[in-house]
Amino acid sequence: MENVQRDLIQERTERTRWFQHDRFGMFIHWGLYAIPARGEWVRSFEKITVEDYQPYFDQFDPDRYDPKAWAKAAKDAGMQYAVLTAKHHDGFCLFDSKLTDYKATNTKAGRDLVAEFLEAFRAEGIKVGLYYSIIDWHHEDYPAYGDRHHPMRNNEAYKRDPETFHRYLDYMHGQVRELLTNYGKLDIMWFDFSYDNMASETWKATELMTMIRSLQPHILIDNRLEGSGEQGGSLYTSNPSVYAGDFASPEQIIPPEGVTDENGNPVPWEACITLNNNWGYAAADRSYKTPTTVIRKLVECVSKNGNMLLNVGPTAKGEIPQESLDILAEVGQWIKQNGASIYGCGKADFPKPEWGRYTQRGNLLYAHVFEESIGPVNLVGLAGKVKKARLLADGSELFLNRPWSAALFEEDAFVSFARPEHLTYPLPDKK
Ligand code: FHN
């Protein structure tokens, strides 16, 4: 077991190298649920019948869908990869699957929305991933659950016969094969989600992962064929017989200490986070995070060796909401000046300071100063270890032999204290 585990960890380290460098990605939740515009679980929470949900299929006509504009917004925000829902829990496929009629090419859209997304984002040099829901509220052979997490099965056609579940698995594995065969090189397969006994071999995960690895050996797979959505997918096991995937996927939370496996080994992880309180478009949800909050969440993830996958929920017309675009644009402005403290960075060799966070790459330490300091910014632990300091934003020198105070910062740095400032400390050559 030891050697197998070590080899698996080495393989995963190689496979995830780009992922652990890029740190920042775009999550896109889009589908029929953008029409009711009350979030992607609307069918479940409002117990909408198949018949009452059908008009959304009949009406779906995203005539303003412009994936090139989406890709430019992601690029300008400093996002290095992007993951689009190819199918969410309602079973609607944004791609031209040969295994179902419940797909975008059969709506007024008449387009393969996934194919266009992949082409546009690749053209911007952004790595691409697809989210695929293993839960399916539309497929007649998917079991029904009436508890708070799962809809009362409104699909009268559902046969309620456990014996037919294998037909759903054939469908699910078949669609994954379609995505990995017909759409070119994918960088991430993002499954969602396991729960109760619906996990691992219930999905025939070993068979599924083996197929995936045979078709696209380089691809990264999240941990939700095994990990639960409820715990945000932050459970992780490196047990080679249990396919945990390549990265843990905590949701709407940033783990206090990052993520480790059951042996305490740090593992790649990615926190997926919404801009408001919904993944799918929710017109009434105005609870958008500020750009500063987004920046600080990103810095926190990187300071703990993690990534952040930041979500947008496009409208039924195919547009990313303006509020989301405005936040992304401001985050992008900050990253243009401070991206060196994010890309290729991770946990620092120094403990978290009380005024903010450190990230580090090689012998470069980045201080993210969040808290307004009245007295000197306390550099305990750095004295004598740092040769010089520069403000990342403009390269200006910061003197270390004087008591640090806000006055040392550029006036705008102090004024914009609500946003992290980045200082570069070339550390003495590591022994
Ligand atoms: O139920 C889904 C939810 O709609 C959304 O897709 C999130 C994103 O990670 N995952 C599940 C909840 O854990």
mmCIF file of C-alpha atoms in Angstrom, residues 49-275:
data_model
loop_
_atom_site.group_PDB
_atom_site.id
_atom_site.type_symbol
_atom_site.label_atom_id
_atom_site.label_comp_id
_atom_site.label_asym_id
_atom_site.label_seq_id
_atom_site.Cartn_x
_atom_site.Cartn_y
_atom_site.Cartn_z
ATOM 1 C CA THR A 49 -43.286 19.010 -11.696
ATOM 2 C CA VAL A 50 -41.680 17.846 -14.922
ATOM 3 C CA GLU A 51 -44.644 19.324 -16.786
ATOM 4 C CA ASP A 52 -44.335 22.702 -15.029
ATOM 5 C CA TYR A 53 -40.563 22.790 -15.682
ATOM 6 C CA GLN A 54 -40.993 21.903 -19.376
ATOM 7 C CA PRO A 55 -41.928 25.476 -20.449
ATOM 8 C CA TYR A 56 -38.421 26.575 -19.433
ATOM 9 C CA PHE A 57 -37.053 24.051 -21.934
ATOM 10 C CA ASP A 58 -39.503 25.264 -24.574
ATOM 11 C CA GLN A 59 -38.658 28.947 -23.934
ATOM 12 C CA PHE A 60 -34.861 28.704 -23.469
ATOM 13 C CA ASP A 61 -33.425 31.123 -26.041
ATOM 14 C CA PRO A 62 -30.126 32.720 -24.889
ATOM 15 C CA ASP A 63 -29.876 35.019 -27.896
ATOM 16 C CA ARG A 64 -27.227 37.194 -26.240
ATOM 17 C CA TYR A 65 -24.909 34.266 -25.404
ATOM 18 C CA ASP A 66 -21.422 35.455 -26.356
ATOM 19 C CA PRO A 67 -18.821 33.116 -24.845
ATOM 20 C CA LYS A 68 -16.027 35.305 -26.236
ATOM 21 C CA ALA A 69 -17.249 38.103 -23.978
ATOM 22 C CA TRP A 70 -17.359 35.690 -21.030
ATOM 23 C CA ALA A 71 -13.808 34.579 -21.810
ATOM 24 C CA LYS A 72 -12.532 38.173 -22.022
ATOM 25 C CA ALA A 73 -14.140 39.002 -18.663
ATOM 26 C CA ALA A 74 -12.416 35.968 -17.125
ATOM 27 C CA LYS A 75 -9.087 36.878 -18.733
ATOM 28 C CA ASP A 76 -9.280 40.502 -17.603
ATOM 29 C CA ALA A 77 -10.095 39.313 -14.074
ATOM 30 C CA GLY A 78 -6.874 37.300 -14.000
ATOM 31 C CA MET A 79 -8.653 33.939 -14.058
ATOM 32 C CA GLN A 80 -6.481 31.158 -15.483
ATOM 33 C CA TYR A 81 -9.053 28.384 -15.872
ATOM 34 C CA ALA A 82 -12.847 28.086 -16.149
ATOM 35 C CA VAL A 83 -15.421 25.359 -15.396
ATOM 36 C CA LEU A 84 -18.895 25.385 -17.026
ATOM 37 C CA THR A 85 -21.887 23.249 -16.015
ATOM 38 C CA ALA A 86 -22.355 20.804 -18.909
ATOM 39 C CA LYS A 87 -25.306 19.309 -16.978
ATOM 40 C CA HIS A 88 -26.644 20.312 -13.559
ATOM 41 C CA HIS A 89 -29.024 18.351 -11.311
ATOM 42 C CA ASP A 90 -32.095 19.182 -13.437
ATOM 43 C CA GLY A 91 -30.630 16.945 -16.130
ATOM 44 C CA PHE A 92 -30.611 19.588 -18.871
ATOM 45 C CA CYS A 93 -27.559 19.171 -21.108
ATOM 46 C CA LEU A 94 -25.809 22.252 -22.473
ATOM 47 C CA PHE A 95 -23.953 19.938 -24.875
ATOM 48 C CA ASP A 96 -25.129 17.948 -27.903
ATOM 49 C CA SER A 97 -25.426 14.542 -26.231
ATOM 50 C CA LYS A 98 -26.564 11.674 -28.423
ATOM 51 C CA LEU A 99 -28.006 9.973 -25.329
ATOM 52 C CA THR A 100 -30.843 12.375 -24.636
ATOM 53 C CA ASP A 101 -33.226 14.856 -26.271
ATOM 54 C CA TYR A 102 -33.089 17.028 -23.138
ATOM 55 C CA LYS A 103 -30.376 19.290 -24.471
ATOM 56 C CA ALA A 104 -29.664 22.828 -25.634
ATOM 57 C CA THR A 105 -29.422 21.865 -29.316
ATOM 58 C CA ASN A 106 -33.113 20.893 -29.118
ATOM 59 C CA THR A 107 -34.174 24.259 -27.675
ATOM 60 C CA LYS A 108 -34.585 27.575 -29.480
ATOM 61 C CA ALA A 109 -30.881 28.081 -28.733
ATOM 62 C CA GLY A 110 -30.151 25.351 -31.287
ATOM 63 C CA ARG A 111 -26.472 25.546 -30.326
ATOM 64 C CA ASP A 112 -23.918 23.367 -28.547
ATOM 65 C CA LEU A 113 -23.280 25.816 -25.712
ATOM 66 C CA VAL A 114 -20.418 23.734 -24.311
ATOM 67 C CA ALA A 115 -18.551 23.563 -27.621
ATOM 68 C CA GLU A 116 -18.736 27.354 -28.006
ATOM 69 C CA PHE A 117 -17.615 27.894 -24.396
ATOM 70 C CA LEU A 118 -14.577 25.637 -24.881
ATOM 71 C CA GLU A 119 -13.552 27.317 -28.138
ATOM 72 C CA ALA A 120 -13.853 30.862 -26.760
ATOM 73 C CA PHE A 121 -11.966 30.223 -23.510
ATOM 74 C CA ARG A 122 -9.196 28.223 -25.167
ATOM 75 C CA ALA A 123 -8.767 31.120 -27.618
ATOM 76 C CA GLU A 124 -8.044 33.377 -24.620
ATOM 77 C CA GLY A 125 -5.462 30.881 -23.352
ATOM 78 C CA ILE A 126 -7.666 29.887 -20.436
ATOM 79 C CA LYS A 127 -7.673 26.227 -19.384
ATOM 80 C CA VAL A 128 -11.095 24.600 -19.525
ATOM 81 C CA GLY A 129 -13.104 22.251 -17.356
ATOM 82 C CA LEU A 130 -16.639 20.879 -17.324
ATOM 83 C CA TYR A 131 -18.911 20.382 -14.339
ATOM 84 C CA TYR A 132 -21.104 17.275 -14.616
ATOM 85 C CA SER A 133 -23.872 16.518 -12.125
ATOM 86 C CA ILE A 134 -24.018 12.831 -11.159
ATOM 87 C CA ILE A 135 -27.393 13.630 -9.601
ATOM 88 C CA ASP A 136 -30.146 13.747 -12.250
ATOM 89 C CA TRP A 137 -33.692 14.835 -11.451
ATOM 90 C CA HIS A 138 -34.874 14.272 -15.021
ATOM 91 C CA HIS A 139 -33.673 10.785 -15.895
ATOM 92 C CA GLU A 140 -36.415 8.203 -15.328
ATOM 93 C CA ASP A 141 -34.010 5.650 -13.846
ATOM 94 C CA TYR A 142 -32.482 7.972 -11.275
ATOM 95 C CA PRO A 143 -33.769 7.157 -7.775
ATOM 96 C CA ALA A 144 -35.991 9.653 -6.019
ATOM 97 C CA TYR A 145 -35.307 11.127 -2.606
ATOM 98 C CA GLY A 146 -37.973 13.107 -0.840
ATOM 99 C CA ASP A 147 -35.848 14.574 1.935
ATOM 100 C CA ARG A 148 -34.858 18.220 2.184
ATOM 101 C CA HIS A 149 -31.864 17.694 -0.067
ATOM 102 C CA HIS A 150 -33.620 16.001 -2.911
ATOM 103 C CA PRO A 151 -36.807 16.758 -4.784
ATOM 104 C CA MET A 152 -39.970 14.804 -4.316
ATOM 105 C CA ARG A 153 -39.699 12.903 -7.559
ATOM 106 C CA ASN A 154 -42.077 14.823 -9.794
ATOM 107 C CA ASN A 155 -41.295 12.686 -12.768
ATOM 108 C CA GLU A 156 -44.234 10.300 -12.892
ATOM 109 C CA ALA A 157 -42.343 8.277 -15.458
ATOM 110 C CA TYR A 158 -39.844 7.345 -12.729
ATOM 111 C CA LYS A 159 -40.173 3.600 -12.312
ATOM 112 C CA ARG A 160 -39.048 3.595 -8.647
ATOM 113 C CA ASP A 161 -37.328 0.335 -9.491
ATOM 114 C CA PRO A 162 -33.782 0.069 -8.063
ATOM 115 C CA GLU A 163 -33.159 -2.583 -10.690
ATOM 116 C CA THR A 164 -33.178 0.100 -13.376
ATOM 117 C CA PHE A 165 -30.554 2.309 -11.689
ATOM 118 C CA HIS A 166 -27.866 0.558 -13.757
ATOM 119 C CA ARG A 167 -29.521 2.083 -16.809
ATOM 120 C CA TYR A 168 -28.910 5.512 -15.326
ATOM 121 C CA LEU A 169 -25.260 4.613 -14.692
ATOM 122 C CA ASP A 170 -24.870 3.504 -18.311
ATOM 123 C CA TYR A 171 -26.316 6.886 -19.339
ATOM 124 C CA MET A 172 -24.107 8.844 -16.952
ATOM 125 C CA HIS A 173 -20.897 7.005 -17.911
ATOM 126 C CA GLY A 174 -21.897 7.321 -21.575
ATOM 127 C CA GLN A 175 -22.282 11.085 -21.326
ATOM 128 C CA VAL A 176 -18.933 11.448 -19.558
ATOM 129 C CA ARG A 177 -17.403 9.446 -22.398
ATOM 130 C CA GLU A 178 -19.062 11.829 -24.905
ATOM 131 C CA LEU A 179 -17.599 14.870 -23.147
ATOM 132 C CA LEU A 180 -14.115 13.347 -23.013
ATOM 133 C CA THR A 181 -14.235 12.141 -26.617
ATOM 134 C CA ASN A 182 -16.046 14.819 -28.619
ATOM 135 C CA TYR A 183 -14.784 18.109 -27.156
ATOM 136 C CA GLY A 184 -10.996 18.012 -27.373
ATOM 137 C CA LYS A 185 -8.559 18.288 -24.506
ATOM 138 C CA LEU A 186 -10.239 19.110 -21.221
ATOM 139 C CA ASP A 187 -8.213 20.183 -18.200
ATOM 140 C CA ILE A 188 -10.746 19.478 -15.435
ATOM 141 C CA MET A 189 -13.736 17.163 -14.902
ATOM 142 C CA TRP A 190 -15.753 18.541 -11.995
ATOM 143 C CA PHE A 191 -18.267 15.956 -10.687
ATOM 144 C CA ASP A 192 -21.018 16.977 -8.245
ATOM 145 C CA PHE A 193 -21.975 15.419 -5.760
ATOM 146 C CA SER A 194 -22.027 12.274 -3.643
ATOM 147 C CA TYR A 195 -24.238 11.870 -0.556
ATOM 148 C CA ASP A 196 -25.461 9.166 1.854
ATOM 149 C CA ASN A 197 -24.830 5.813 0.160
ATOM 150 C CA MET A 198 -24.794 7.498 -3.246
ATOM 151 C CA ALA A 199 -20.991 7.619 -3.415
ATOM 152 C CA SER A 200 -17.937 5.900 -4.890
ATOM 153 C CA GLU A 201 -18.882 2.438 -6.146
ATOM 154 C CA THR A 202 -22.590 3.269 -6.204
ATOM 155 C CA TRP A 203 -21.571 5.421 -9.190
ATOM 156 C CA LYS A 204 -19.138 2.689 -10.330
ATOM 157 C CA ALA A 205 -16.482 5.347 -9.666
ATOM 158 C CA THR A 206 -13.511 3.037 -10.215
ATOM 159 C CA GLU A 207 -14.798 2.058 -13.664
ATOM 160 C CA LEU A 208 -15.633 5.694 -14.435
ATOM 161 C CA MET A 209 -12.239 7.034 -13.320
ATOM 162 C CA THR A 210 -10.425 4.278 -15.243
ATOM 163 C CA MET A 211 -12.323 5.228 -18.387
ATOM 164 C CA ILE A 212 -11.585 8.922 -17.859
ATOM 165 C CA ARG A 213 -7.886 8.327 -17.291
ATOM 166 C CA SER A 214 -7.713 6.139 -20.413
ATOM 167 C CA LEU A 215 -9.269 8.875 -22.566
ATOM 168 C CA GLN A 216 -7.539 11.948 -21.086
ATOM 169 C CA PRO A 217 -4.726 10.859 -18.705
ATOM 170 C CA HIS A 218 -3.715 14.452 -17.838
ATOM 171 C CA ILE A 219 -7.191 15.598 -16.782
ATOM 172 C CA LEU A 220 -7.824 16.717 -13.183
ATOM 173 C CA ILE A 221 -10.834 15.254 -11.388
ATOM 174 C CA ASP A 222 -12.371 16.661 -8.210
ATOM 175 C CA ASN A 223 -13.154 14.535 -5.166
ATOM 176 C CA ARG A 224 -16.951 14.455 -5.331
ATOM 177 C CA LEU A 225 -17.370 10.972 -6.722
ATOM 178 C CA GLU A 226 -16.417 10.227 -3.149
ATOM 179 C CA GLY A 227 -16.751 13.514 -1.277
ATOM 180 C CA SER A 228 -20.060 14.918 -0.179
ATOM 181 C CA GLY A 229 -21.490 18.211 -1.329
ATOM 182 C CA GLU A 230 -22.820 18.829 2.190
ATOM 183 C CA GLN A 231 -19.294 18.920 3.660
ATOM 184 C CA GLY A 232 -18.279 20.986 0.635
ATOM 185 C CA GLY A 233 -16.225 18.127 -0.677
ATOM 186 C CA SER A 234 -13.503 18.917 1.834
ATOM 187 C CA LEU A 235 -13.235 15.274 2.803
ATOM 188 C CA TYR A 236 -10.217 13.760 1.151
ATOM 189 C CA THR A 237 -8.668 10.341 1.170
ATOM 190 C CA SER A 238 -5.544 9.265 -0.658
ATOM 191 C CA ASN A 239 -6.583 5.645 -0.320
ATOM 192 C CA PRO A 240 -5.653 4.296 -3.756
ATOM 193 C CA SER A 241 -8.584 1.911 -3.795
ATOM 194 C CA VAL A 242 -10.965 4.812 -3.293
ATOM 195 C CA TYR A 243 -10.810 7.223 -6.177
ATOM 196 C CA ALA A 244 -10.751 10.558 -4.360
ATOM 197 C CA GLY A 245 -9.712 12.510 -7.416
ATOM 198 C CA ASP A 246 -6.926 15.090 -7.709
ATOM 199 C CA PHE A 247 -8.171 17.913 -5.507
ATOM 200 C CA ALA A 248 -10.501 18.563 -2.622
ATOM 201 C CA SER A 249 -13.395 20.935 -3.246
ATOM 202 C CA PRO A 250 -14.516 22.830 -0.113
ATOM 203 C CA GLU A 251 -17.568 24.914 -0.936
ATOM 204 C CA GLN A 252 -18.345 28.432 0.363
ATOM 205 C CA ILE A 253 -15.720 27.850 3.048
ATOM 206 C CA ILE A 254 -11.959 28.277 3.220
ATOM 207 C CA PRO A 255 -10.548 25.475 5.420
ATOM 208 C CA PRO A 256 -8.798 26.974 8.497
ATOM 209 C CA GLU A 257 -5.540 25.100 7.797
ATOM 210 C CA GLY A 258 -5.879 24.133 4.136
ATOM 211 C CA VAL A 259 -6.658 20.460 3.350
ATOM 212 C CA THR A 260 -4.677 17.321 4.202
ATOM 213 C CA ASP A 261 -5.352 13.643 3.614
ATOM 214 C CA GLU A 262 -5.890 11.145 6.415
ATOM 215 C CA ASN A 263 -2.098 10.865 6.822
ATOM 216 C CA GLY A 264 -1.692 14.604 7.297
ATOM 217 C CA ASN A 265 -0.178 15.134 3.835
ATOM 218 C CA PRO A 266 -1.233 18.461 2.270
ATOM 219 C CA VAL A 267 -3.373 17.904 -0.815
ATOM 220 C CA PRO A 268 -4.350 20.216 -3.679
ATOM 221 C CA TRP A 269 -7.638 21.957 -2.947
ATOM 222 C CA GLU A 270 -9.934 24.555 -4.441
ATOM 223 C CA ALA A 271 -12.599 26.565 -2.615
ATOM 224 C CA CYS A 272 -15.608 27.243 -4.843
ATOM 225 C CA ILE A 273 -17.326 30.465 -3.867
ATOM 226 C CA THR A 274 -20.331 32.425 -5.133
ATOM 227 C CA LEU A 275 -20.321 36.168 -5.784
#
